[in-house]
mmCIF file of C-alpha atoms in Angstrom:
data_model
loop_
_atom_site.group_PDB
_atom_site.id
_atom_site.type_symbol
_atom_site.label_atom_id
_atom_site.label_comp_id
_atom_site.label_asym_id
_atom_site.label_seq_id
_atom_site.Cartn_x
_atom_site.Cartn_y
_atom_site.Cartn_z
ATOM 1 C CA UNK A 1148 9.230 7.808 8.231
ATOM 2 C CA UNK A 1149 8.553 10.721 5.722
ATOM 3 C CA UNK A 1150 10.684 11.929 2.929
ATOM 4 C CA UNK A 1151 9.837 14.484 0.731
ATOM 5 C CA UNK A 1152 7.071 17.800 0.948
ATOM 6 C CA UNK A 1153 8.773 21.583 0.508
ATOM 7 C CA UNK A 1154 11.694 21.464 3.487
ATOM 8 C CA UNK A 1155 14.480 21.798 0.916
ATOM 9 C CA UNK A 1156 12.494 23.490 -1.649
ATOM 10 C CA UNK A 1157 9.429 22.653 -4.052
ATOM 11 C CA UNK A 1158 12.123 22.607 -7.164
ATOM 12 C CA UNK A 1159 15.572 20.989 -8.178
ATOM 13 C CA UNK A 1160 16.252 24.871 -8.605
ATOM 14 C CA UNK A 1161 15.166 25.655 -4.879
ATOM 15 C CA UNK A 1162 16.915 22.603 -3.650
ATOM 16 C CA UNK A 1163 20.185 23.782 -5.247
ATOM 17 C CA UNK A 1164 20.114 27.418 -3.891
ATOM 18 C CA UNK A 1165 19.219 26.363 -0.327
ATOM 19 C CA UNK A 1166 22.412 23.801 -0.462
ATOM 20 C CA UNK A 1167 24.376 26.796 -1.661
ATOM 21 C CA UNK A 1168 23.035 28.936 1.230
ATOM 22 C CA UNK A 1169 23.736 26.474 4.100
ATOM 23 C CA UNK A 1170 27.548 26.142 2.541
ATOM 24 C CA UNK A 1171 28.342 29.820 2.887
ATOM 25 C CA UNK A 1172 26.090 30.307 6.048
ATOM 26 C CA UNK A 1173 28.932 30.286 9.141
ATOM 27 C CA UNK A 1174 27.768 29.323 12.773
ATOM 28 C CA UNK A 1175 29.561 31.369 14.713
ATOM 29 C CA UNK A 1176 26.894 32.434 17.702
ATOM 30 C CA UNK A 1177 25.715 29.069 19.257
ATOM 31 C CA UNK A 1178 28.905 28.051 21.278
ATOM 32 C CA UNK A 1179 28.068 28.893 24.404
ATOM 33 C CA UNK A 1180 25.005 26.312 24.324
ATOM 34 C CA UNK A 1181 24.954 24.037 27.368
ATOM 35 C CA UNK A 1182 25.556 20.415 26.717
ATOM 36 C CA UNK A 1183 22.703 17.909 26.430
ATOM 37 C CA UNK A 1184 22.920 14.819 27.835
ATOM 38 C CA UNK A 1185 20.966 11.772 29.487
ATOM 39 C CA UNK A 1186 21.744 9.739 32.095
ATOM 40 C CA UNK A 1187 20.010 7.911 34.936
ATOM 41 C CA UNK A 1188 17.950 10.086 36.334
ATOM 42 C CA UNK A 1189 16.611 10.648 32.826
ATOM 43 C CA UNK A 1190 14.961 6.928 33.468
ATOM 44 C CA UNK A 1191 12.859 8.057 36.665
ATOM 45 C CA UNK A 1192 9.028 7.085 35.354
ATOM 46 C CA UNK A 1193 9.918 5.750 32.750
ATOM 47 C CA UNK A 1194 8.355 2.167 31.751
ATOM 48 C CA UNK A 1195 11.523 0.131 30.616
ATOM 49 C CA UNK A 1196 11.797 -2.779 28.394
ATOM 50 C CA UNK A 1197 10.310 -0.772 26.023
ATOM 51 C CA UNK A 1198 9.657 0.239 22.568
ATOM 52 C CA UNK A 1199 7.440 3.248 22.493
ATOM 53 C CA UNK A 1200 7.983 6.121 19.862
ATOM 54 C CA UNK A 1201 8.726 9.427 21.699
ATOM 55 C CA UNK A 1202 4.842 10.992 22.356
ATOM 56 C CA UNK A 1203 4.884 14.427 24.184
ATOM 57 C CA UNK A 1204 2.807 17.332 24.519
ATOM 58 C CA UNK A 1205 3.164 20.636 22.917
ATOM 59 C CA UNK A 1206 2.294 24.118 22.880
ATOM 60 C CA UNK A 1207 1.064 24.907 19.245
ATOM 61 C CA UNK A 1208 -0.511 28.159 18.151
ATOM 62 C CA UNK A 1209 -1.353 28.626 21.448
ATOM 63 C CA UNK A 1210 -3.138 25.788 21.653
ATOM 64 C CA UNK A 1211 -2.052 22.894 24.040
ATOM 65 C CA UNK A 1212 -1.565 20.091 21.672
ATOM 66 C CA UNK A 1213 -1.514 16.399 22.347
ATOM 67 C CA UNK A 1214 -0.733 13.047 20.684
ATOM 68 C CA UNK A 1215 2.533 15.038 19.191
ATOM 69 C CA UNK A 1216 4.834 12.215 17.578
ATOM 70 C CA UNK A 1217 8.564 13.779 17.885
ATOM 71 C CA UNK A 1218 10.760 12.078 14.534
ATOM 72 C CA UNK A 1219 13.678 12.789 13.404
ATOM 73 C CA UNK A 1220 13.119 10.188 10.655
ATOM 74 C CA UNK A 1221 10.597 12.629 9.686
ATOM 75 C CA UNK A 1222 11.671 15.278 6.578
ATOM 76 C CA UNK A 1223 9.093 17.744 7.075
ATOM 77 C CA UNK A 1224 6.491 19.002 10.575
ATOM 78 C CA UNK A 1225 3.150 17.855 9.535
ATOM 79 C CA UNK A 1226 -0.250 19.062 11.205
ATOM 80 C CA UNK A 1227 -2.789 16.799 10.452
ATOM 81 C CA UNK A 1228 -5.989 18.915 9.176
ATOM 82 C CA UNK A 1229 -8.958 17.426 11.691
ATOM 83 C CA UNK A 1230 -6.760 19.035 14.750
ATOM 84 C CA UNK A 1231 -6.043 22.289 12.352
ATOM 85 C CA UNK A 1232 -10.027 21.850 12.014
ATOM 86 C CA UNK A 1233 -9.856 21.746 16.038
ATOM 87 C CA UNK A 1234 -7.574 24.585 16.366
ATOM 88 C CA UNK A 1235 -10.023 27.004 14.244
ATOM 89 C CA UNK A 1236 -7.090 27.921 11.981
ATOM 90 C CA UNK A 1237 -8.454 26.044 9.280
ATOM 91 C CA UNK A 1238 -9.144 29.313 7.250
ATOM 92 C CA UNK A 1239 -5.870 30.241 7.340
ATOM 93 C CA UNK A 1240 -4.835 30.436 3.368
ATOM 94 C CA UNK A 1241 -2.584 27.685 3.237
ATOM 95 C CA UNK A 1242 1.013 28.104 1.207
ATOM 96 C CA UNK A 1243 0.874 25.854 -1.990
ATOM 97 C CA UNK A 1244 2.863 22.484 -1.969
ATOM 98 C CA UNK A 1245 3.947 21.164 -4.909
ATOM 99 C CA UNK A 1246 6.173 17.862 -3.777
ATOM 100 C CA UNK A 1247 4.254 14.898 -2.392
ATOM 101 C CA UNK A 1248 4.822 13.099 0.306
ATOM 102 C CA UNK A 1249 5.956 9.520 0.949
ATOM 103 C CA UNK A 1250 5.948 7.306 3.717
ATOM 104 C CA UNK A 1251 7.209 3.794 4.698
ATOM 105 C CA UNK A 1252 5.551 2.012 1.905
ATOM 106 C CA UNK A 1253 6.120 4.169 -0.432
ATOM 107 C CA UNK A 1254 2.194 5.483 -1.217
ATOM 108 C CA UNK A 1255 2.589 9.370 -2.309
ATOM 109 C CA UNK A 1256 -0.021 11.835 0.142
ATOM 110 C CA UNK A 1257 -0.276 15.322 -1.984
ATOM 111 C CA UNK A 1258 -0.633 18.097 1.222
ATOM 112 C CA UNK A 1259 -2.973 20.647 1.495
ATOM 113 C CA UNK A 1260 -0.754 23.161 1.761
ATOM 114 C CA UNK A 1261 2.260 24.560 4.064
ATOM 115 C CA UNK A 1262 0.651 26.578 7.156
ATOM 116 C CA UNK A 1263 4.110 28.485 9.926
ATOM 117 C CA UNK A 1264 3.325 28.148 13.802
ATOM 118 C CA UNK A 1265 4.681 29.009 16.463
ATOM 119 C CA UNK A 1266 5.882 25.913 18.903
ATOM 120 C CA UNK A 1267 6.892 26.076 21.689
ATOM 121 C CA UNK A 1268 8.217 23.320 24.125
ATOM 122 C CA UNK A 1269 8.792 23.101 27.917
ATOM 123 C CA UNK A 1270 7.397 25.271 31.028
ATOM 124 C CA UNK A 1271 8.605 28.092 33.005
ATOM 125 C CA UNK A 1272 11.991 29.599 32.397
ATOM 126 C CA UNK A 1273 13.003 26.908 30.547
ATOM 127 C CA UNK A 1274 10.281 27.223 27.773
ATOM 128 C CA UNK A 1275 11.257 28.226 24.305
ATOM 129 C CA UNK A 1276 9.692 28.828 21.310
ATOM 130 C CA UNK A 1277 10.150 28.905 17.475
ATOM 131 C CA UNK A 1278 8.165 29.438 13.865
ATOM 132 C CA UNK A 1279 8.457 26.214 11.866
ATOM 133 C CA UNK A 1280 6.533 25.528 9.016
ATOM 134 C CA UNK A 1281 3.904 22.647 9.463
ATOM 135 C CA UNK A 1282 2.845 20.730 6.158
ATOM 136 C CA UNK A 1283 -0.998 20.091 6.636
ATOM 137 C CA UNK A 1284 -2.328 16.646 5.649
ATOM 138 C CA UNK A 1285 -5.908 15.043 5.217
ATOM 139 C CA UNK A 1286 -5.112 11.590 6.238
ATOM 140 C CA UNK A 1287 -6.633 9.726 9.424
ATOM 141 C CA UNK A 1288 -4.088 9.426 11.631
ATOM 142 C CA UNK A 1289 -3.896 8.816 15.996
ATOM 143 C CA UNK A 1290 -1.623 11.672 16.025
ATOM 144 C CA UNK A 1291 -2.336 15.656 16.437
ATOM 145 C CA UNK A 1292 1.261 16.926 14.975
ATOM 146 C CA UNK A 1293 4.176 14.879 14.157
ATOM 147 C CA UNK A 1294 7.514 17.051 14.773
ATOM 148 C CA UNK A 1295 10.574 16.791 12.118
ATOM 149 C CA UNK A 1296 13.721 17.462 12.027
ATOM 150 C CA UNK A 1297 12.906 20.851 10.457
ATOM 151 C CA UNK A 1298 11.268 21.150 14.258
ATOM 152 C CA UNK A 1299 13.476 19.447 15.857
ATOM 153 C CA UNK A 1300 16.705 21.317 14.441
ATOM 154 C CA UNK A 1301 14.911 24.607 15.399
ATOM 155 C CA UNK A 1302 14.945 23.959 18.448
ATOM 156 C CA UNK A 1303 18.492 22.486 18.626
ATOM 157 C CA UNK A 1304 17.043 19.797 20.186
ATOM 158 C CA UNK A 1305 17.846 16.168 20.676
ATOM 159 C CA UNK A 1306 15.647 13.281 21.724
ATOM 160 C CA UNK A 1307 16.046 10.337 23.139
ATOM 161 C CA UNK A 1308 13.375 7.355 23.220
ATOM 162 C CA UNK A 1309 14.521 4.601 25.780
ATOM 163 C CA UNK A 1310 14.871 7.921 27.835
ATOM 164 C CA UNK A 1311 11.158 8.799 26.765
ATOM 165 C CA UNK A 1312 12.478 12.564 26.714
ATOM 166 C CA UNK A 1313 13.407 15.581 24.362
ATOM 167 C CA UNK A 1314 15.954 17.856 25.509
ATOM 168 C CA UNK A 1315 16.691 21.840 23.888
ATOM 169 C CA UNK A 1316 19.044 24.369 24.942
ATOM 170 C CA UNK A 1317 16.975 27.723 26.571
ATOM 171 C CA UNK A 1318 18.645 30.757 28.063
ATOM 172 C CA UNK A 1319 22.364 28.763 28.940
ATOM 173 C CA UNK A 1320 20.517 25.918 30.110
ATOM 174 C CA UNK A 1321 18.717 22.923 29.519
ATOM 175 C CA UNK A 1322 15.215 22.053 29.104
ATOM 176 C CA UNK A 1323 12.864 19.147 28.657
ATOM 177 C CA UNK A 1324 9.782 17.432 27.820
ATOM 178 C CA UNK A 1325 8.713 14.158 28.782
ATOM 179 C CA UNK A 1326 6.933 11.302 27.064
ATOM 180 C CA UNK A 1327 3.666 10.251 27.982
ATOM 181 C CA UNK A 1328 4.365 6.439 26.928
ATOM 182 C CA UNK A 1329 0.568 5.534 27.930
ATOM 183 C CA UNK A 1330 -0.941 7.937 24.608
ATOM 184 C CA UNK A 1331 2.375 6.300 22.735
ATOM 185 C CA UNK A 1332 1.397 3.243 23.452
ATOM 186 C CA UNK A 1333 -2.408 3.837 22.254
ATOM 187 C CA UNK A 1334 -1.249 5.759 19.411
ATOM 188 C CA UNK A 1335 0.260 3.100 18.125
ATOM 189 C CA UNK A 1336 -2.601 0.617 18.376
ATOM 190 C CA UNK A 1337 -4.579 3.431 16.428
ATOM 191 C CA UNK A 1338 -2.161 3.260 13.371
ATOM 192 C CA UNK A 1339 -2.592 -0.297 12.936
ATOM 193 C CA UNK A 1340 -5.875 -0.141 13.000
ATOM 194 C CA UNK A 1341 -5.777 2.269 10.485
ATOM 195 C CA UNK A 1342 -3.600 0.315 7.838
ATOM 196 C CA UNK A 1343 -5.410 -2.806 8.786
ATOM 197 C CA UNK A 1344 -8.605 -1.045 7.523
ATOM 198 C CA UNK A 1345 -6.956 1.100 4.346
ATOM 199 C CA UNK A 1346 -4.906 -2.667 3.695
ATOM 200 C CA UNK A 1347 -8.637 -4.556 3.279
ATOM 201 C CA UNK A 1348 -9.754 -1.478 1.298
ATOM 202 C CA UNK A 1349 -7.517 -1.076 -0.469
ATOM 203 C CA UNK A 1350 -7.824 -5.399 -1.372
ATOM 204 C CA UNK A 1351 -10.862 -4.379 -1.937
ATOM 205 C CA UNK A 1352 -10.344 -2.147 -3.913
ATOM 206 C CA UNK A 1353 -8.502 -4.227 -6.183
ATOM 207 C CA UNK A 1354 -10.450 -7.365 -6.515
ATOM 208 C CA UNK A 1355 -13.522 -4.815 -7.851
ATOM 209 C CA UNK A 1356 -11.406 -3.469 -10.536
ATOM 210 C CA UNK A 1357 -10.134 -6.927 -11.303
ATOM 211 C CA UNK A 1358 -13.086 -7.893 -11.625
ATOM 212 C CA UNK A 1359 -14.734 -4.810 -13.646
ATOM 213 C CA UNK A 1360 -11.405 -6.084 -16.141
ATOM 214 C CA UNK A 1361 -12.980 -9.309 -16.639
ATOM 215 C CA UNK A 1362 -16.329 -8.223 -17.537
ATOM 216 C CA UNK A 1363 -15.131 -5.339 -19.527
ATOM 217 C CA UNK A 1364 -16.614 -5.529 -23.402
ATOM 218 C CA UNK A 1365 -14.293 -5.249 -26.076
ATOM 219 C CA UNK A 1366 -15.108 -3.841 -29.364
ATOM 220 C CA UNK A 1367 -13.122 -4.916 -32.583
ATOM 221 C CA UNK A 1368 -13.552 -3.106 -35.858
ATOM 222 C CA UNK A 1369 -15.862 -5.338 -38.745
ATOM 223 C CA UNK A 1370 -12.773 -5.440 -41.007
ATOM 224 C CA UNK A 1371 -10.734 -7.466 -38.082
ATOM 225 C CA UNK A 1372 -13.320 -9.815 -37.420
ATOM 226 C CA UNK A 1373 -13.712 -13.493 -39.491
ATOM 227 C CA UNK A 1374 -16.450 -15.503 -39.630
ATOM 228 C CA UNK A 1375 -16.847 -18.679 -37.495
ATOM 229 C CA UNK A 1376 -18.851 -21.859 -37.509
ATOM 230 C CA UNK A 1377 -19.049 -23.913 -34.049
ATOM 231 C CA UNK A 1378 -21.952 -26.157 -35.474
ATOM 232 C CA UNK A 1379 -23.371 -26.694 -38.470
ATOM 233 C CA UNK A 1380 -25.918 -23.661 -39.082
ATOM 234 C CA UNK A 1381 -24.083 -21.658 -36.504
ATOM 235 C CA UNK A 1382 -21.961 -18.856 -36.782
ATOM 236 C CA UNK A 1383 -20.070 -16.160 -35.025
ATOM 237 C CA UNK A 1384 -17.802 -13.520 -35.607
ATOM 238 C CA UNK A 1385 -14.089 -13.227 -33.887
ATOM 239 C CA UNK A 1386 -11.225 -10.620 -33.865
ATOM 240 C CA UNK A 1387 -8.825 -12.653 -36.185
ATOM 241 C CA UNK A 1388 -5.684 -11.758 -33.049
ATOM 242 C CA UNK A 1389 -7.090 -12.733 -30.091
ATOM 243 C CA UNK A 1390 -8.580 -16.104 -28.119
ATOM 244 C CA UNK A 1391 -12.236 -16.024 -27.542
ATOM 245 C CA UNK A 1392 -13.572 -17.168 -24.440
ATOM 246 C CA UNK A 1393 -17.351 -16.953 -24.789
ATOM 247 C CA UNK A 1394 -19.395 -19.571 -23.336
ATOM 248 C CA UNK A 1395 -20.472 -20.313 -26.875
ATOM 249 C CA UNK A 1396 -17.107 -21.602 -28.082
ATOM 250 C CA UNK A 1397 -17.329 -24.006 -25.409
ATOM 251 C CA UNK A 1398 -14.265 -26.232 -26.869
ATOM 252 C CA UNK A 1399 -11.511 -26.844 -29.838
ATOM 253 C CA UNK A 1400 -10.801 -30.007 -31.939
ATOM 254 C CA UNK A 1401 -7.596 -31.201 -31.762
ATOM 255 C CA UNK A 1402 -7.018 -30.629 -34.940
ATOM 256 C CA UNK A 1403 -6.498 -27.218 -34.851
ATOM 257 C CA UNK A 1404 -5.127 -27.402 -31.316
ATOM 258 C CA UNK A 1405 -3.993 -29.950 -28.479
ATOM 259 C CA UNK A 1406 -1.765 -28.830 -25.301
ATOM 260 C CA UNK A 1407 1.043 -31.412 -24.755
ATOM 261 C CA UNK A 1408 2.558 -31.889 -20.885
ATOM 262 C CA UNK A 1409 6.111 -32.577 -22.270
ATOM 263 C CA UNK A 1410 6.757 -34.616 -19.034
ATOM 264 C CA UNK A 1411 9.980 -36.306 -18.905
ATOM 265 C CA UNK A 1412 9.481 -39.895 -18.717
ATOM 266 C CA UNK A 1413 10.295 -41.837 -15.104
ATOM 267 C CA UNK A 1414 9.037 -38.394 -13.306
ATOM 268 C CA UNK A 1415 7.123 -39.174 -10.232
ATOM 269 C CA UNK A 1416 3.988 -37.315 -10.169
ATOM 270 C CA UNK A 1417 3.206 -34.444 -7.827
ATOM 271 C CA UNK A 1418 0.309 -35.030 -5.212
ATOM 272 C CA UNK A 1419 -1.449 -32.339 -4.020
ATOM 273 C CA UNK A 1420 -4.054 -32.056 -1.000
ATOM 274 C CA UNK A 1421 -7.857 -32.417 -2.018
ATOM 275 C CA UNK A 1422 -9.213 -28.616 -3.301
ATOM 276 C CA UNK A 1423 -11.712 -27.150 -0.701
ATOM 277 C CA UNK A 1424 -14.169 -24.135 -2.372
ATOM 278 C CA UNK A 1425 -16.825 -24.579 0.147
ATOM 279 C CA UNK A 1426 -20.644 -25.465 -1.144
ATOM 280 C CA UNK A 1427 -21.795 -22.162 -2.887
ATOM 281 C CA UNK A 1428 -18.505 -22.031 -5.256
ATOM 282 C CA UNK A 1429 -19.224 -25.998 -6.149
ATOM 283 C CA UNK A 1430 -21.802 -25.383 -7.452
ATOM 284 C CA UNK A 1431 -20.924 -22.722 -9.609
ATOM 285 C CA UNK A 1432 -17.821 -24.881 -11.059
ATOM 286 C CA UNK A 1433 -20.164 -27.331 -11.709
ATOM 287 C CA UNK A 1434 -22.173 -25.434 -14.131
ATOM 288 C CA UNK A 1435 -19.254 -23.230 -15.503
ATOM 289 C CA UNK A 1436 -16.982 -24.169 -19.088
ATOM 290 C CA UNK A 1437 -13.747 -22.285 -18.442
ATOM 291 C CA UNK A 1438 -11.151 -24.377 -21.105
ATOM 292 C CA UNK A 1439 -10.877 -24.875 -24.554
ATOM 293 C CA UNK A 1440 -7.820 -26.700 -25.856
ATOM 294 C CA UNK A 1441 -8.253 -30.422 -25.265
ATOM 295 C CA UNK A 1442 -5.397 -31.997 -23.516
ATOM 296 C CA UNK A 1443 -3.408 -34.836 -24.852
ATOM 297 C CA UNK A 1444 -4.792 -38.118 -24.333
ATOM 298 C CA UNK A 1445 -1.555 -39.366 -22.878
ATOM 299 C CA UNK A 1446 -1.380 -36.495 -20.726
ATOM 300 C CA UNK A 1447 -5.264 -36.464 -19.048
ATOM 301 C CA UNK A 1448 -4.212 -38.601 -16.300
ATOM 302 C CA UNK A 1449 -1.266 -36.901 -15.131
ATOM 303 C CA UNK A 1450 -3.697 -33.702 -14.743
ATOM 304 C CA UNK A 1451 -5.498 -35.476 -12.356
ATOM 305 C CA UNK A 1452 -7.060 -33.702 -8.987
ATOM 306 C CA UNK A 1453 -9.396 -34.345 -6.044
ATOM 307 C CA UNK A 1454 -12.372 -32.015 -5.252
ATOM 308 C CA UNK A 1455 -15.369 -32.810 -2.867
ATOM 309 C CA UNK A 1456 -17.679 -34.402 -6.106
ATOM 310 C CA UNK A 1457 -14.449 -37.062 -6.509
ATOM 311 C CA UNK A 1458 -10.984 -37.264 -8.559
ATOM 312 C CA UNK A 1459 -11.019 -35.975 -11.976
ATOM 313 C CA UNK A 1460 -8.912 -35.682 -14.657
ATOM 314 C CA UNK A 1461 -8.290 -32.748 -17.399
ATOM 315 C CA UNK A 1462 -9.706 -33.684 -21.139
ATOM 316 C CA UNK A 1463 -8.515 -30.012 -21.853
ATOM 317 C CA UNK A 1464 -5.813 -27.838 -20.916
ATOM 318 C CA UNK A 1465 -5.965 -26.233 -17.308
ATOM 319 C CA UNK A 1466 -4.824 -22.596 -17.324
ATOM 320 C CA UNK A 1467 -2.041 -22.324 -14.947
ATOM 321 C CA UNK A 1468 0.695 -24.632 -16.199
ATOM 322 C CA UNK A 1469 3.793 -23.167 -16.424
ATOM 323 C CA UNK A 1470 3.431 -23.632 -20.352
ATOM 324 C CA UNK A 1471 -0.445 -22.895 -21.062
ATOM 325 C CA UNK A 1472 0.271 -19.335 -22.159
ATOM 326 C CA UNK A 1473 2.318 -21.120 -25.464
ATOM 327 C CA UNK A 1474 -0.719 -22.792 -26.646
ATOM 328 C CA UNK A 1475 -3.477 -20.395 -28.322
ATOM 329 C CA UNK A 1476 -6.284 -21.509 -30.830
ATOM 330 C CA UNK A 1477 -6.819 -20.666 -34.110
ATOM 331 C CA UNK A 1478 -9.908 -18.862 -35.223
ATOM 332 C CA UNK A 1479 -11.142 -21.422 -37.541
ATOM 333 C CA UNK A 1480 -12.477 -24.842 -37.157
ATOM 334 C CA UNK A 1481 -13.756 -24.011 -33.451
ATOM 335 C CA UNK A 1482 -16.140 -27.478 -32.435
ATOM 336 C CA UNK A 1483 -18.030 -27.982 -29.278
ATOM 337 C CA UNK A 1484 -16.164 -30.859 -27.158
ATOM 338 C CA UNK A 1485 -17.771 -32.798 -24.909
ATOM 339 C CA UNK A 1486 -17.099 -33.438 -20.946
ATOM 340 C CA UNK A 1487 -14.677 -30.817 -19.675
ATOM 341 C CA UNK A 1488 -13.804 -32.852 -16.978
ATOM 342 C CA UNK A 1489 -14.318 -36.941 -17.087
ATOM 343 C CA UNK A 1490 -13.770 -38.876 -13.218
ATOM 344 C CA UNK A 1491 -11.522 -41.570 -12.222
#
């Protein structure tokens, strides 16, 4: 389902003007149109017990176009740029479109523009042509064209996914186009694969962004820094209002800060399964020191866990505790602590 686009105008003023025009229009010239209905005879050749979308063949700008998705939930007609290039229509001047399109997931897609093209459905004497606007989108898709509400309404057509058919009035009769179920199923499978690849790319991009943020260096004015002696004869400068986490600040004296779990007396310990990280990550874990704030000695046994190297207890505050964020070190009296963990 697609929402947005220029169907109702690219601005609030244009949308309001269109609404006023529609309220003033009187439709009195189409009362002789035939009744459109679907019956058992329309199921001939349809593979039943299906949930297939309606994919048809249509004629667009004198080109027979396959993989045309009929979607009465879309606010615009869409023609994908790859299809436009194959039809040698990509060099035509496009009308600018300012309003973005939004899919089911809410992601915004900004169109290349809009182009008016003739659309023909049906064959022989029961063929109908209308001029309709297509929004050009440059994004991967298993479809060539999406017929949304504008084209369906201009055709005065009725679509039935169950009967795999779209019908429309033409010359006092009813024209129709049958759906292509095999093509529909192929398109669906390709759409799922495209969405999965996109999700993986976005996930990797988010991971890279988070890694970049972790590596980001912040510069602090000298007047906002304070000299700290981390060991005799060794000083560094840190910001007054942040918690430094460099390897040089490997620990904090309990006199400065100490984290307590504040567990209710008599509470039962929470048991967790052994944590598996893999041989490569285990080596990295053994080399790194991540924590600074000592954990109260009476609470250290309560923060035990099992790894491939044995059972350990935290002697410093582990990140991830519910109230860990409330405990931060001060900038003074920072001293390197001994081991971060001790085996049981």
